[in-house]
C-alpha cells in the first residue's frame, strides 16, 4: 500500500467512521485514551497502527515558540462557503462533517475541508501549556495529502458560531444537521500560524500530514467546555517527540 492510500485510509478511520460502524470495530480493535487501550498501547492493538510507535514525525507536539523558525510562510486563505453540515459523535470525539466546496489555499497548495472535530484538553501545547480545547480542521488535497489546521480555544465568552453544535452535542449514532453553517466563522481574525510535519493523532497515526496551528485562540464559555467534557472528559493524545523536526512560524 502506498503512502497516499495509507493517508486516505487513516483519515477515514480516524475521522469518518468511528465506533458506530460495527464492522470497523471487528477489523480494528477498540482504542481509547485511558486504560489498557490508551495511547501508549495503540501500536500493539493492531499492526495497522505501527506508525503510532515507529514513525519519527508524530503529532501532537509541544511548540516552543522561541525554537520556532520565523519564515515567510504562505498566507492561509480559507475559502470556506459553508452549507448544511452534519454533527456526529463517533465514539472518540464530536465531529462536524462539511459538504464539498470549502477550500484551503496556501501558496500553490489547495485542499478541501472534510470535517472538523474537537479534543479536550488541546492536544498541542504552546510553550508547554495546553489550552482547554482545540478543533482540528482536516483537509485533503486532490492527490490525497492531508493538511490539518488547529484552532485553539481558551475559556471566555460563549462562542455563538458553535452554540448550535454545543447546545445539542449528539449521542453516538444520532447525528444532527446544521443548516447554513459556515466553518469560516469559527476561525480567529488573526491567521498567524506555526507549521510542521506530523501525523494523525489517532490510530493508525499515519504520518506525512501537514500541520498548521493558528497562534490566536478563540473563545468558548465554561458551560460549552463543560458540555463537551460531559461526553468526553479527556480525548487528547500526549505530545510526541520532535525528533529534530523543524517548526516554522509565520512572520
Ligand atoms: Zn484531532
mmCIF file of C-alpha atoms and ligand atoms in Angstrom:
data_model
loop_
_atom_site.group_PDB
_atom_site.id
_atom_site.type_symbol
_atom_site.label_atom_id
_atom_site.label_comp_id
_atom_site.label_asym_id
_atom_site.label_seq_id
_atom_site.Cartn_x
_atom_site.Cartn_y
_atom_site.Cartn_z
ATOM 1 C CA UNK A 1 0.000 0.000 0.000
ATOM 2 C CA UNK A 2 1.436 3.380 -0.914
ATOM 3 C CA UNK A 3 1.594 6.344 1.392
ATOM 4 C CA UNK A 4 -1.356 8.114 -0.212
ATOM 5 C CA UNK A 5 -3.601 5.131 0.379
ATOM 6 C CA UNK A 6 -2.422 4.875 3.944
ATOM 7 C CA UNK A 7 -3.201 8.544 4.470
ATOM 8 C CA UNK A 8 -6.631 8.296 2.934
ATOM 9 C CA UNK A 9 -7.433 5.208 4.961
ATOM 10 C CA UNK A 10 -6.098 6.867 8.059
ATOM 11 C CA UNK A 11 -8.306 9.868 7.563
ATOM 12 C CA UNK A 12 -11.336 7.659 7.103
ATOM 13 C CA UNK A 13 -10.624 5.535 10.135
ATOM 14 C CA UNK A 14 -9.750 8.408 12.404
ATOM 15 C CA UNK A 15 -12.371 10.810 11.322
ATOM 16 C CA UNK A 16 -15.320 9.437 9.454
ATOM 17 C CA UNK A 17 -16.315 6.010 10.557
ATOM 18 C CA UNK A 18 -15.897 5.555 14.261
ATOM 19 C CA UNK A 19 -17.386 3.079 16.650
ATOM 20 C CA UNK A 20 -20.900 3.370 15.270
ATOM 21 C CA UNK A 21 -19.749 1.229 12.349
ATOM 22 C CA UNK A 22 -19.743 -2.255 13.839
ATOM 23 C CA UNK A 23 -17.747 -3.957 11.058
ATOM 24 C CA UNK A 24 -14.944 -1.479 11.530
ATOM 25 C CA UNK A 25 -14.617 -2.370 15.187
ATOM 26 C CA UNK A 26 -14.201 -6.029 14.404
ATOM 27 C CA UNK A 27 -11.397 -5.314 11.919
ATOM 28 C CA UNK A 28 -9.685 -2.707 14.100
ATOM 29 C CA UNK A 29 -9.746 -3.271 17.843
ATOM 30 C CA UNK A 30 -11.089 -0.612 20.145
ATOM 31 C CA UNK A 31 -8.734 2.191 21.156
ATOM 32 C CA UNK A 32 -9.160 4.804 23.826
ATOM 33 C CA UNK A 33 -7.423 7.478 25.882
ATOM 34 C CA UNK A 34 -7.385 5.654 29.204
ATOM 35 C CA UNK A 35 -6.841 2.127 30.472
ATOM 36 C CA UNK A 36 -5.443 -0.842 28.558
ATOM 37 C CA UNK A 37 -6.153 0.602 25.105
ATOM 38 C CA UNK A 38 -4.650 4.041 25.858
ATOM 39 C CA UNK A 39 -2.169 5.886 23.569
ATOM 40 C CA UNK A 40 0.843 4.022 24.991
ATOM 41 C CA UNK A 41 -0.723 0.787 23.672
ATOM 42 C CA UNK A 42 -2.140 1.890 20.314
ATOM 43 C CA UNK A 43 0.674 0.308 18.275
ATOM 44 C CA UNK A 44 0.139 -3.050 19.991
ATOM 45 C CA UNK A 45 -3.611 -3.106 19.327
ATOM 46 C CA UNK A 46 -3.269 -3.567 15.582
ATOM 47 C CA UNK A 47 -0.434 -3.963 13.078
ATOM 48 C CA UNK A 48 -2.030 -1.162 11.087
ATOM 49 C CA UNK A 49 -1.129 1.171 13.977
ATOM 50 C CA UNK A 50 2.638 0.593 13.843
ATOM 51 C CA UNK A 51 3.281 4.248 12.900
ATOM 52 C CA UNK A 52 1.993 5.234 16.364
ATOM 53 C CA UNK A 53 5.260 3.782 17.699
ATOM 54 C CA UNK A 54 7.720 3.729 14.794
ATOM 55 C CA UNK A 55 7.140 6.988 12.912
ATOM 56 C CA UNK A 56 9.528 9.823 13.768
ATOM 57 C CA UNK A 57 7.043 12.582 12.907
ATOM 58 C CA UNK A 58 4.110 12.035 15.218
ATOM 59 C CA UNK A 59 1.532 14.537 16.414
ATOM 60 C CA UNK A 60 0.685 16.282 18.639
ATOM 61 C CA UNK A 61 3.790 18.211 19.684
ATOM 62 C CA UNK A 62 4.763 20.862 22.185
ATOM 63 C CA UNK A 63 5.598 24.032 20.245
ATOM 64 C CA UNK A 64 8.344 26.032 21.929
ATOM 65 C CA UNK A 65 7.878 29.470 20.459
ATOM 66 C CA UNK A 66 11.496 30.516 20.944
ATOM 67 C CA UNK A 67 12.668 27.481 18.938
ATOM 68 C CA UNK A 68 10.266 28.036 16.040
ATOM 69 C CA UNK A 69 11.996 29.439 12.949
ATOM 70 C CA UNK A 70 10.429 32.615 11.561
ATOM 71 C CA UNK A 71 9.712 32.046 7.887
ATOM 72 C CA UNK A 72 7.844 33.783 5.059
ATOM 73 C CA UNK A 73 5.091 31.141 5.092
ATOM 74 C CA UNK A 74 2.255 31.389 2.578
ATOM 75 C CA UNK A 75 -0.849 33.047 3.997
ATOM 76 C CA UNK A 76 -3.664 30.613 4.828
ATOM 77 C CA UNK A 77 -6.502 31.535 2.528
ATOM 78 C CA UNK A 78 -9.710 29.965 3.824
ATOM 79 C CA UNK A 79 -12.229 29.835 1.002
ATOM 80 C CA UNK A 80 -14.976 28.363 3.125
ATOM 81 C CA UNK A 81 -18.517 28.866 1.899
ATOM 82 C CA UNK A 82 -20.357 26.567 4.298
ATOM 83 C CA UNK A 83 -23.627 24.801 3.701
ATOM 84 C CA UNK A 84 -25.510 22.049 5.503
ATOM 85 C CA UNK A 85 -23.223 20.330 7.999
ATOM 86 C CA UNK A 86 -23.687 17.093 9.899
ATOM 87 C CA UNK A 87 -22.627 16.772 13.550
ATOM 88 C CA UNK A 88 -21.738 13.236 14.597
ATOM 89 C CA UNK A 89 -20.430 11.525 17.721
ATOM 90 C CA UNK A 90 -18.032 8.803 16.551
ATOM 91 C CA UNK A 91 -17.183 7.371 19.968
ATOM 92 C CA UNK A 92 -13.855 9.251 20.110
ATOM 93 C CA UNK A 93 -14.981 12.833 19.562
ATOM 94 C CA UNK A 94 -17.721 15.066 18.205
ATOM 95 C CA UNK A 95 -17.152 15.844 14.548
ATOM 96 C CA UNK A 96 -18.733 18.283 12.109
ATOM 97 C CA UNK A 97 -18.790 16.930 8.540
ATOM 98 C CA UNK A 98 -18.900 19.550 5.800
ATOM 99 C CA UNK A 99 -20.170 19.376 2.238
ATOM 100 C CA UNK A 100 -17.555 19.737 -0.531
ATOM 101 C CA UNK A 101 -16.600 23.184 -1.748
ATOM 102 C CA UNK A 102 -14.792 24.524 1.343
ATOM 103 C CA UNK A 103 -11.201 25.030 0.230
ATOM 104 C CA UNK A 104 -7.994 25.999 1.993
ATOM 105 C CA UNK A 105 -5.303 27.586 -0.195
ATOM 106 C CA UNK A 106 -1.730 28.082 0.974
ATOM 107 C CA UNK A 107 0.560 29.191 -1.846
ATOM 108 C CA UNK A 108 0.107 26.630 -4.625
ATOM 109 C CA UNK A 109 -1.467 24.039 -2.324
ATOM 110 C CA UNK A 110 -5.232 23.592 -2.368
ATOM 111 C CA UNK A 111 -7.093 21.196 -0.079
ATOM 112 C CA UNK A 112 -10.759 20.578 0.563
ATOM 113 C CA UNK A 113 -12.191 20.689 4.103
ATOM 114 C CA UNK A 114 -13.660 17.306 5.069
ATOM 115 C CA UNK A 115 -14.548 17.862 8.717
ATOM 116 C CA UNK A 116 -13.506 19.395 11.980
ATOM 117 C CA UNK A 117 -13.601 17.785 15.408
ATOM 118 C CA UNK A 118 -12.670 18.551 18.996
ATOM 119 C CA UNK A 119 -10.199 17.450 21.645
ATOM 120 C CA UNK A 120 -10.033 18.319 25.333
ATOM 121 C CA UNK A 121 -7.587 19.481 26.517
ATOM 122 C CA UNK A 122 -5.892 20.787 23.367
ATOM 123 C CA UNK A 123 -3.558 18.063 22.115
ATOM 124 C CA UNK A 124 -0.910 20.555 21.083
ATOM 125 C CA UNK A 125 0.931 22.522 23.721
ATOM 126 C CA UNK A 126 2.361 26.003 23.238
ATOM 127 C CA UNK A 127 5.441 26.605 25.417
ATOM 128 C CA UNK A 128 4.477 23.547 27.464
ATOM 129 C CA UNK A 129 0.903 24.623 28.148
ATOM 130 C CA UNK A 130 -2.392 23.100 26.923
ATOM 131 C CA UNK A 131 -5.495 25.087 26.113
ATOM 132 C CA UNK A 132 -8.862 23.778 27.420
ATOM 133 C CA UNK A 133 -9.871 22.592 23.924
ATOM 134 C CA UNK A 134 -8.833 22.547 20.266
ATOM 135 C CA UNK A 135 -10.597 21.973 16.957
ATOM 136 C CA UNK A 136 -8.787 20.181 14.133
ATOM 137 C CA UNK A 137 -9.889 21.176 10.637
ATOM 138 C CA UNK A 138 -8.984 18.232 8.383
ATOM 139 C CA UNK A 139 -8.380 18.976 4.683
ATOM 140 C CA UNK A 140 -7.413 16.698 1.823
ATOM 141 C CA UNK A 141 -5.800 17.714 -1.458
ATOM 142 C CA UNK A 142 -6.698 16.201 -4.830
ATOM 143 C CA UNK A 143 -3.612 13.942 -4.584
ATOM 144 C CA UNK A 144 -4.690 12.649 -1.162
ATOM 145 C CA UNK A 145 -2.380 14.657 1.102
ATOM 146 C CA UNK A 146 -3.791 15.703 4.455
ATOM 147 C CA UNK A 147 -3.463 19.187 5.880
ATOM 148 C CA UNK A 148 -4.808 19.988 9.343
ATOM 149 C CA UNK A 149 -5.451 23.445 10.797
ATOM 150 C CA UNK A 150 -5.681 23.584 14.594
ATOM 151 C CA UNK A 151 -7.821 26.272 16.232
ATOM 152 C CA UNK A 152 -7.136 26.606 19.965
ATOM 153 C CA UNK A 153 -9.903 27.509 22.422
ATOM 154 C CA UNK A 154 -9.488 29.486 25.624
ATOM 155 C CA UNK A 155 -12.221 29.933 28.195
ATOM 156 C CA UNK A 156 -14.189 33.150 27.775
ATOM 157 C CA UNK A 157 -17.456 34.295 26.266
ATOM 158 C CA UNK A 158 -19.977 31.957 24.699
ATOM 159 C CA UNK A 159 -18.977 31.002 21.162
ATOM 160 C CA UNK A 160 -22.098 31.928 19.194
ATOM 161 C CA UNK A 161 -20.966 30.237 15.979
ATOM 162 C CA UNK A 162 -20.512 26.931 17.782
ATOM 163 C CA UNK A 163 -23.600 27.285 20.000
ATOM 164 C CA UNK A 164 -25.727 25.112 17.663
ATOM 165 C CA UNK A 165 -23.073 22.372 17.990
ATOM 166 C CA UNK A 166 -22.521 22.619 21.751
ATOM 167 C CA UNK A 167 -26.201 23.109 22.634
ATOM 168 C CA UNK A 168 -27.072 19.755 21.100
ATOM 169 C CA UNK A 169 -23.995 17.544 21.207
ATOM 170 C CA UNK A 170 -25.102 14.286 19.597
ATOM 171 C CA UNK A 171 -25.094 10.797 21.038
ATOM 172 C CA UNK A 172 -23.409 8.033 19.049
ATOM 173 C CA UNK A 173 -25.450 7.060 16.007
ATOM 174 C CA UNK A 174 -27.707 10.110 16.327
ATOM 175 C CA UNK A 175 -26.295 12.815 14.033
ATOM 176 C CA UNK A 176 -27.601 16.370 13.984
ATOM 177 C CA UNK A 177 -27.978 18.578 10.922
ATOM 178 C CA UNK A 178 -26.834 22.195 10.864
ATOM 179 C CA UNK A 179 -28.221 24.344 8.081
ATOM 180 C CA UNK A 180 -26.344 27.376 6.747
ATOM 181 C CA UNK A 181 -23.270 26.684 8.823
ATOM 182 C CA UNK A 182 -20.031 28.348 7.722
ATOM 183 C CA UNK A 183 -16.878 26.945 9.348
ATOM 184 C CA UNK A 184 -15.064 30.203 8.463
ATOM 185 C CA UNK A 185 -16.957 31.788 11.363
ATOM 186 C CA UNK A 186 -15.076 29.546 13.819
ATOM 187 C CA UNK A 187 -11.653 30.900 12.775
ATOM 188 C CA UNK A 188 -9.804 33.690 14.611
ATOM 189 C CA UNK A 189 -9.290 37.010 12.817
ATOM 190 C CA UNK A 190 -5.500 36.720 13.103
ATOM 191 C CA UNK A 191 -4.225 33.901 10.893
ATOM 192 C CA UNK A 192 -0.578 33.799 12.074
ATOM 193 C CA UNK A 193 0.454 30.172 12.473
ATOM 194 C CA UNK A 194 3.041 27.513 13.276
ATOM 195 C CA UNK A 195 3.783 24.911 10.620
ATOM 196 C CA UNK A 196 5.389 21.477 10.864
ATOM 197 C CA UNK A 197 5.068 17.945 9.508
ATOM 198 C CA UNK A 198 3.279 15.412 11.683
ATOM 199 C CA UNK A 199 0.664 12.684 11.753
ATOM 200 C CA UNK A 200 -2.904 11.817 12.575
ATOM 201 C CA UNK A 201 -3.232 11.991 16.368
ATOM 202 C CA UNK A 202 -5.460 8.894 16.434
ATOM 203 C CA UNK A 203 -4.848 5.338 15.197
ATOM 204 C CA UNK A 204 -3.423 4.481 12.717
ATOM 205 C CA UNK A 205 -1.238 7.591 13.361
ATOM 206 C CA UNK A 206 -0.297 7.852 9.648
ATOM 207 C CA UNK A 207 2.400 10.470 9.068
ATOM 208 C CA UNK A 208 3.006 12.842 6.157
ATOM 209 C CA UNK A 209 0.336 15.212 7.474
ATOM 210 C CA UNK A 210 0.955 18.958 7.182
ATOM 211 C CA UNK A 211 0.049 20.791 10.394
ATOM 212 C CA UNK A 212 -0.797 24.440 10.815
ATOM 213 C CA UNK A 213 -1.569 25.612 14.351
ATOM 214 C CA UNK A 214 -3.153 29.062 14.477
ATOM 215 C CA UNK A 215 -1.449 31.159 17.157
ATOM 216 C CA UNK A 216 -4.510 33.172 18.090
ATOM 217 C CA UNK A 217 -7.072 31.269 20.211
ATOM 218 C CA UNK A 218 -10.838 31.787 20.041
ATOM 219 C CA UNK A 219 -13.255 31.636 22.955
ATOM 220 C CA UNK A 220 -15.642 29.035 24.332
ATOM 221 C CA UNK A 221 -17.657 29.554 27.507
ATOM 222 C CA UNK A 222 -17.104 27.498 30.643
ATOM 223 C CA UNK A 223 -20.544 25.978 30.015
ATOM 224 C CA UNK A 224 -19.643 24.967 26.440
ATOM 225 C CA UNK A 225 -16.393 23.320 27.560
ATOM 226 C CA UNK A 226 -18.280 21.518 30.347
ATOM 227 C CA UNK A 227 -20.904 20.272 27.873
ATOM 228 C CA UNK A 228 -18.197 18.652 25.753
ATOM 229 C CA UNK A 229 -16.425 17.200 28.801
ATOM 230 C CA UNK A 230 -19.661 15.584 29.879
ATOM 231 C CA UNK A 231 -19.341 13.428 26.757
ATOM 232 C CA UNK A 232 -15.534 13.256 26.601
ATOM 233 C CA UNK A 233 -13.673 14.005 29.810
ATOM 234 C CA UNK A 234 -10.305 13.701 28.068
ATOM 235 C CA UNK A 235 -9.617 12.819 24.436
ATOM 236 C CA UNK A 236 -6.101 14.084 23.814
ATOM 237 C CA UNK A 237 -3.048 12.076 22.816
ATOM 238 C CA UNK A 238 0.052 13.126 24.802
ATOM 239 C CA UNK A 239 2.685 15.232 22.996
ATOM 240 C CA UNK A 240 5.186 13.262 20.931
ATOM 241 C CA UNK A 241 8.975 13.692 20.480
ATOM 242 C CA UNK A 242 10.002 16.314 17.926
ATOM 243 C CA UNK A 243 12.937 14.190 16.670
ATOM 244 C CA UNK A 244 14.647 17.220 15.166
ATOM 245 C CA UNK A 245 11.660 18.377 13.141
ATOM 246 C CA UNK A 246 11.578 21.971 12.031
ATOM 247 C CA UNK A 247 8.717 24.100 13.384
ATOM 248 C CA UNK A 248 8.207 27.277 11.397
ATOM 249 C CA UNK A 249 6.337 30.402 12.480
ATOM 250 C CA UNK A 250 4.721 32.769 10.009
ATOM 251 C CA UNK A 251 6.213 36.288 10.071
HETATM 252 ZN ZN1 LIG B 1 -7.848 15.734 16.013
#
